[in-house]
Coordinates of C-alpha atoms and ligand atoms in Angstrom, one line a residue:
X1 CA 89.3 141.9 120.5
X2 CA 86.2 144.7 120.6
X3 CA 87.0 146.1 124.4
X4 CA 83.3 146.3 126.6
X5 CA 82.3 148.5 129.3
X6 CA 82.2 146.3 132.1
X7 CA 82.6 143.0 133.6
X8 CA 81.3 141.3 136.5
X9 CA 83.8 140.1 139.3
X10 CA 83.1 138.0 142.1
X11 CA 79.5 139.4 142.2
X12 CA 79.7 143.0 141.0
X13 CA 80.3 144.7 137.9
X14 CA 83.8 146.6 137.7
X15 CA 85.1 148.6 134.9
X16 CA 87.0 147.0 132.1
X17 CA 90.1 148.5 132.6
X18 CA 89.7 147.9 136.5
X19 CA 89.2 143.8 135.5
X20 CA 92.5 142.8 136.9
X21 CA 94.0 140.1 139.2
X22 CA 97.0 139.4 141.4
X23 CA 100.1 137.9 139.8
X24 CA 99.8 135.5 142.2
X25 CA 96.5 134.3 141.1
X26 CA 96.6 130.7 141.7
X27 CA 94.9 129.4 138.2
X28 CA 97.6 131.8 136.1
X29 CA 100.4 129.5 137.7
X30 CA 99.0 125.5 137.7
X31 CA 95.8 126.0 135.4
X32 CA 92.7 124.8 137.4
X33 CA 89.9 126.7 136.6
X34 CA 86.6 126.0 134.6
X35 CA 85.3 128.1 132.0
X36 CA 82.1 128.1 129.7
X37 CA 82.1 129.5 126.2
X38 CA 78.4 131.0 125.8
X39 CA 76.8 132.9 122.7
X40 CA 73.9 136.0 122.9
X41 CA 72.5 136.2 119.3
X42 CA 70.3 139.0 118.2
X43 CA 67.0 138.5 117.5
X44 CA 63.6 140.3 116.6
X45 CA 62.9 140.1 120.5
X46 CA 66.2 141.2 121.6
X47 CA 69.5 139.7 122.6
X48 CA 68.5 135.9 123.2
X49 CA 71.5 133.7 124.9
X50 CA 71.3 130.3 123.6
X51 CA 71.0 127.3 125.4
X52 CA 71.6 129.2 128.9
X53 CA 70.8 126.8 131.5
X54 CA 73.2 124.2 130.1
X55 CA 76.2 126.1 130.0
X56 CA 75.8 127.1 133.2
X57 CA 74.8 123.4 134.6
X58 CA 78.1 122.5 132.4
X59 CA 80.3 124.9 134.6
X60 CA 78.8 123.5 137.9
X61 CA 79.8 120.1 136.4
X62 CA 83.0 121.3 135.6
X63 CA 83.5 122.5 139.2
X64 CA 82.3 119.8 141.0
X65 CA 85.0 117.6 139.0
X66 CA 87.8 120.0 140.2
X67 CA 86.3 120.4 143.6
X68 CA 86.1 123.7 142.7
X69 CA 83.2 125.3 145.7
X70 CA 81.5 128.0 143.2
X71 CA 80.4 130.8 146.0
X72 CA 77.3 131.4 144.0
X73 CA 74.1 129.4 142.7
X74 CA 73.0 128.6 139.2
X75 CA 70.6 131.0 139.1
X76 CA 72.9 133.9 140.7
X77 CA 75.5 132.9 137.9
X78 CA 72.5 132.8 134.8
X79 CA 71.0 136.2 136.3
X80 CA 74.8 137.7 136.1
X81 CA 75.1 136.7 132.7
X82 CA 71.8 138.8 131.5
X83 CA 72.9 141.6 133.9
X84 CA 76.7 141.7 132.3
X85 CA 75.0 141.6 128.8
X86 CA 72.4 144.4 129.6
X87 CA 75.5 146.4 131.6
X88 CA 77.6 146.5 127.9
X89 CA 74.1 147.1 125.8
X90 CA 74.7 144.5 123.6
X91 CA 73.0 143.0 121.0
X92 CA 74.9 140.5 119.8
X93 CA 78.1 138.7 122.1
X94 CA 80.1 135.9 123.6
X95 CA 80.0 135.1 127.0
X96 CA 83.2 134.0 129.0
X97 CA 82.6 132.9 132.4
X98 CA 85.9 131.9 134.6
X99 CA 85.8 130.0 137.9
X100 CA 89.3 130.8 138.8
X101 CA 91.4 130.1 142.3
X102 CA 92.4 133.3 143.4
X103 CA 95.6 133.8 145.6
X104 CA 96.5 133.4 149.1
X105 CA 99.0 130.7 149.1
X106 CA 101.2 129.0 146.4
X107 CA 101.9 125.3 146.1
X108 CA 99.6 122.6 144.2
X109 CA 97.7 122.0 147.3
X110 CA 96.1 125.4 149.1
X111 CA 93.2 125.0 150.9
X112 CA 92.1 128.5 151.7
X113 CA 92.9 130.1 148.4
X114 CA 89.2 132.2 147.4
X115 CA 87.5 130.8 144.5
X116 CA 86.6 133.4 142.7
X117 CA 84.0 134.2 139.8
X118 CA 84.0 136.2 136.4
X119 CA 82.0 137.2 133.3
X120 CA 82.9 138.8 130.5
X121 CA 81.6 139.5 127.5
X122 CA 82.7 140.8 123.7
X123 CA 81.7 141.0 120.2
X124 CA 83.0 137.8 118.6
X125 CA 82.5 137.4 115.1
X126 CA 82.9 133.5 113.2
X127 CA 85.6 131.8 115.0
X128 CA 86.8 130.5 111.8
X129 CA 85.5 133.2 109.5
X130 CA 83.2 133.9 107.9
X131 CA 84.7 132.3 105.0
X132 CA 85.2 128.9 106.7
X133 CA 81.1 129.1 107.9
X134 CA 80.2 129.5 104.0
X135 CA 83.0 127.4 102.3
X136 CA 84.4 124.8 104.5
X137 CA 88.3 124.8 106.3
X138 CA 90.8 122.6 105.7
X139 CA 92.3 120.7 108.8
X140 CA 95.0 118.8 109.5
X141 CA 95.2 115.4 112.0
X142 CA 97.5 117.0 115.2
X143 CA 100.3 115.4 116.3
X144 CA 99.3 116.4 120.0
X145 CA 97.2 113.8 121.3
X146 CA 93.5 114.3 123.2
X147 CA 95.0 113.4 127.0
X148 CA 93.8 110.1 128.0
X149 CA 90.6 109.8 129.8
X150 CA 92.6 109.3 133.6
X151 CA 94.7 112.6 132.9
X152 CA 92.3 115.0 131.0
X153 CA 88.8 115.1 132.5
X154 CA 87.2 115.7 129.3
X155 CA 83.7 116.0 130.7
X156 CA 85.3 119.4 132.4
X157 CA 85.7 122.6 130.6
X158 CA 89.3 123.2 132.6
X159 CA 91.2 125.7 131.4
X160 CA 94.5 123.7 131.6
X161 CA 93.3 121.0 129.0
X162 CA 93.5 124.1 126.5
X163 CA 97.7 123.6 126.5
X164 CA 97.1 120.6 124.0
X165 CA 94.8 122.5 122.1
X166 CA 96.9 125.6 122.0
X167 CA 99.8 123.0 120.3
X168 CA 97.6 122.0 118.3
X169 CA 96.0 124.7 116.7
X170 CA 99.5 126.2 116.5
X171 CA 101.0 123.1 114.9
X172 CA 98.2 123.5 112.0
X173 CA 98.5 126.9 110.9
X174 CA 101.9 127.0 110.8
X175 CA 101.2 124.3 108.3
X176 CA 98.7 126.0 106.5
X177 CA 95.7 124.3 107.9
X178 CA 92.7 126.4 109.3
X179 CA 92.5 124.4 112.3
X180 CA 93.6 120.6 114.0
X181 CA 92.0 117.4 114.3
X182 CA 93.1 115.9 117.9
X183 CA 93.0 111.6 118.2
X184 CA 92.7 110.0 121.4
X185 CA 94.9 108.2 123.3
X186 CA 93.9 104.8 121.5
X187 CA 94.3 106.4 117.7
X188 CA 90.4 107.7 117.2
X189 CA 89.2 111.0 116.1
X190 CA 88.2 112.6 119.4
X191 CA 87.5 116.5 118.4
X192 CA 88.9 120.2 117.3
X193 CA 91.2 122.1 118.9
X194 CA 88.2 123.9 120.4
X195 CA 85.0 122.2 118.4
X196 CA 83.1 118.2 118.1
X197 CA 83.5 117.2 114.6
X198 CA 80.9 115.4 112.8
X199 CA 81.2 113.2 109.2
X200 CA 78.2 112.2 107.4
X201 CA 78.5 108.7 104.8
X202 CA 75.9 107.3 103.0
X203 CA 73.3 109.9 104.7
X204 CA 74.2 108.8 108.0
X205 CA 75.6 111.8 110.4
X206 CA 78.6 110.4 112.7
X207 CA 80.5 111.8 115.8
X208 CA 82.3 110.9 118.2
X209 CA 81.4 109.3 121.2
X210 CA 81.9 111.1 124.5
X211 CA 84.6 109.0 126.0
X212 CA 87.2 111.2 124.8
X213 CA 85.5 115.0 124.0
X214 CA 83.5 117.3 125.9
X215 CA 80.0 116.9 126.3
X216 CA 79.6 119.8 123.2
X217 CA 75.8 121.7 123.8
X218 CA 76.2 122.6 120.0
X219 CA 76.4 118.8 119.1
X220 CA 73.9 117.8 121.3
X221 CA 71.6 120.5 119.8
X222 CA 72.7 119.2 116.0
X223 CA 71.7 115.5 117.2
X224 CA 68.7 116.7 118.0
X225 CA 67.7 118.9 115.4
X226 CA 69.1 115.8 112.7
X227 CA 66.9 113.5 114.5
X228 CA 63.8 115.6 114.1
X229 CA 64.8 116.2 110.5
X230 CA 64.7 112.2 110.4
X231 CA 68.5 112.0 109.5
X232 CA 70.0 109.1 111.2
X233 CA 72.8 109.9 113.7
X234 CA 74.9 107.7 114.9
X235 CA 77.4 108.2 117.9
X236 CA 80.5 106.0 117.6
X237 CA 84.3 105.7 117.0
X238 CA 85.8 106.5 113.8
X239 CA 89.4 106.9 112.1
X240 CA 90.8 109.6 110.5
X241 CA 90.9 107.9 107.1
X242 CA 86.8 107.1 107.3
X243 CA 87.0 111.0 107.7
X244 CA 89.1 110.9 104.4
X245 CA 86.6 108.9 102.6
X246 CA 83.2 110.7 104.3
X247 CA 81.1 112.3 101.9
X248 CA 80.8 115.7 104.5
X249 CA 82.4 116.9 107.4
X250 CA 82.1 119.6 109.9
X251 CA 83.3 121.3 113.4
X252 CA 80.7 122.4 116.0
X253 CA 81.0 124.5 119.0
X254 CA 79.5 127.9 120.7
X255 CA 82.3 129.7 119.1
X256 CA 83.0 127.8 115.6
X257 CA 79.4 127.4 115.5
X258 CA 78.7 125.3 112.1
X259 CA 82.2 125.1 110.1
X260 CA 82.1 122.5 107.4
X261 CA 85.3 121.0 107.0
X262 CA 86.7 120.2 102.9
X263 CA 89.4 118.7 103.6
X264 CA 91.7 116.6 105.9
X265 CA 95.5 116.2 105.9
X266 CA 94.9 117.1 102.2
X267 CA 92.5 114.8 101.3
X268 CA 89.2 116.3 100.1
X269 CA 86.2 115.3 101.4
X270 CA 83.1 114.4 99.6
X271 CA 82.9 117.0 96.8
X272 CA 85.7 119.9 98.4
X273 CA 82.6 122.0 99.2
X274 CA 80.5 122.5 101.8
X275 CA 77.8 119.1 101.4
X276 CA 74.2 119.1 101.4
X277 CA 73.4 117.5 104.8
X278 CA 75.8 119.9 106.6
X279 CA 74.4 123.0 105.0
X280 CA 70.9 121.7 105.6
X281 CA 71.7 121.4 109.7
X282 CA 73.6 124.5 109.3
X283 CA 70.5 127.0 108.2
X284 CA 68.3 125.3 110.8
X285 CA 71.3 126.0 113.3
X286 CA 71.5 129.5 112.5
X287 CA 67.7 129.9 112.2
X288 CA 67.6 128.5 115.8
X289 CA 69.7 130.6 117.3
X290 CA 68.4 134.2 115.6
X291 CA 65.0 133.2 116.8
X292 CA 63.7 132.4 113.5
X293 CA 62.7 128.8 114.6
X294 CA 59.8 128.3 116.9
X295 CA 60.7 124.3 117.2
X296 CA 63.7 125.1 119.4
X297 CA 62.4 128.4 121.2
X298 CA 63.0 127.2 124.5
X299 CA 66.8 127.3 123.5
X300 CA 66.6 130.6 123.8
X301 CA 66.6 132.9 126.9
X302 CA 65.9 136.4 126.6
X303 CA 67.7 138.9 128.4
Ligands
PPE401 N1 85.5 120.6 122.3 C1 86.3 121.5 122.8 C2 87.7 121.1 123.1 C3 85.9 122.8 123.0 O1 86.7 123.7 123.5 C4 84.6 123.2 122.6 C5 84.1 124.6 122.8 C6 83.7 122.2 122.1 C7 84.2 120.9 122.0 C8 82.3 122.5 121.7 O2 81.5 122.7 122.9 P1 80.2 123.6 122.9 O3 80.7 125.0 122.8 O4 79.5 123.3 124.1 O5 79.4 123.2 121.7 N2 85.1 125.6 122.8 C9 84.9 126.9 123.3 C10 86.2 127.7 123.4 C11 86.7 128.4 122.2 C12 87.9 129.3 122.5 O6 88.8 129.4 121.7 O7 87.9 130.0 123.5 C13 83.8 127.6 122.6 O8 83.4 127.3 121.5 O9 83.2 128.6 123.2

């Protein structure tokens, strides 16, 4: 991980080294806290952070799930974001911000505990290489579950629900795989260890419906960009052998951007390669988000 100058705590911007918490920190011990996963992409008009004002409406979802009380608006959050970016001179970054209980007292229930805030921000290159963007990863159905709808709250972004995914993603590279397939509760594909997944058969894209995933910002960008390409896209449930016999596959998310998928459980899919469709949403994708697309240039929000 590329270390950055500063980050901003609870409303000011501290030194990286000086980031630090209590051991005591509520969030480190039961795991309720809500994150966002955010991208700044360089662009002929500077850094540009991508779809801004819906990660950060996502987070105030997430909190208001939790009952997490965020002691800062929206727009104090989106300005903090730009003003952490500026602070590091970056070009190009991830953004990480944490809504975290801080300490005070210890038990599940504390009612006085500070909610705190923080933003952070790196260099991230491809999540899953740049290899995997270019020619496809090959995953491998988890034997970890998606929590069921009444356990997980899958329209939050809570760190705790990352446990499964941690087991998961573990469990598939000590197989060999790039990266895990989760099913729901009921036996559907539900998503990635930290990404949507997406099929496409017969020229129609698929994914998953939102019952059991988050509420991705990169899918919902794809479903829009395929439907102004005039590909049909259909949201709705799907096993993991239709993913077997799809033509193309891929993994979307802020960090795993674009990944087409070649194979699952060992199965190729389509032709092994990266397919048409997917490289076709892909380049628009990337376009997009380097500023290279004026049809989605109020994605954009320069800093
Ligand atoms: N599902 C899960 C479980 C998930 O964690 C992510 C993002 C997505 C779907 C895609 O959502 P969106 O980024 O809004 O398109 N995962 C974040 C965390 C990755 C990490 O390892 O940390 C991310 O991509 O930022």
């Amino acid at each position: 991980m590329l270390k950055t100058e500063k980050i901003w705590m609870d409303g000011k911007l501290v030194d990286w080294d000086e980031a630090n918490v209590h051991i005591l920190t509520h969030t480190l011990h039961y795991g309720l806290g809500v994150f966002e996963g955010i991208r700044c992409y360089e662009t002929d008009k500077g850094p540009a952070v991508f779809r801004l004002e819906e990660h950060v409406k996502r987070l105030f979802k997430s909190s208001h799930i939790f009952l997490l009380k965020i002691p800062f608006s929206e727009e104090e959050i989106s300005e903090a974001i730009k003003e952490t970016i500026n602070a590091n001179g970056l070009r190009e970054c991830y953004i990480r911000p944490l809504v975290y209980i801080g300490d005070g007292g210890m038990g599940l229930y504390v009612k006085d505990n500070p909610t705190r805030v923080s933003i952070a921000v790196w260099p991230w290159g491809s999540y899953l290489g740049d290899d995997g963007i270019k020619n496809g990863i090959k995953v491998k159905t988890s034997s970890f579950a998606r929590g069921n709808v009444n356990s997980n709250m899958a329209r939050a972004k809570v760190c705790g629900y990352y446990v499964t995914s941690q087991l998961a993603k573990k469990e598939a590279m000590s197989c060999g795989f790039d990266e895990a397939l989760l099913l729901d509760s009921e036996g559907y594909v539900s998503e990635g260890s930290g990404e949507n997944v997406f099929i496409v058969r017969n020229g129609i894209i698929k994914t998953t419906p939102l019952t059991s995933i988050l509420e991705g910002i990169t899918r919902e960008s794809i479903m829009h960009i395929a439907k102004d390409e005039g590909i049909p896209v259909s949201e709705e449930r799907f096993t993991r052998d239709e993913v077997y016999i799809s033509d193309e596959a891929f993994f979307s998310g802020t960090a795993a951007e674009i990944t087409p998928i070649i194979s699952l459980d060992d199965r190729e899919i389509g032709s092994g390669k990266p397919g048409e469709i997917t490289k076709r949403v892909q380049n628009i994708f990337f376009d997009t988000v380097k500023g290279k697309n004026g049809r989605y240039s109020d994605w954009l929000t320069y800093c």
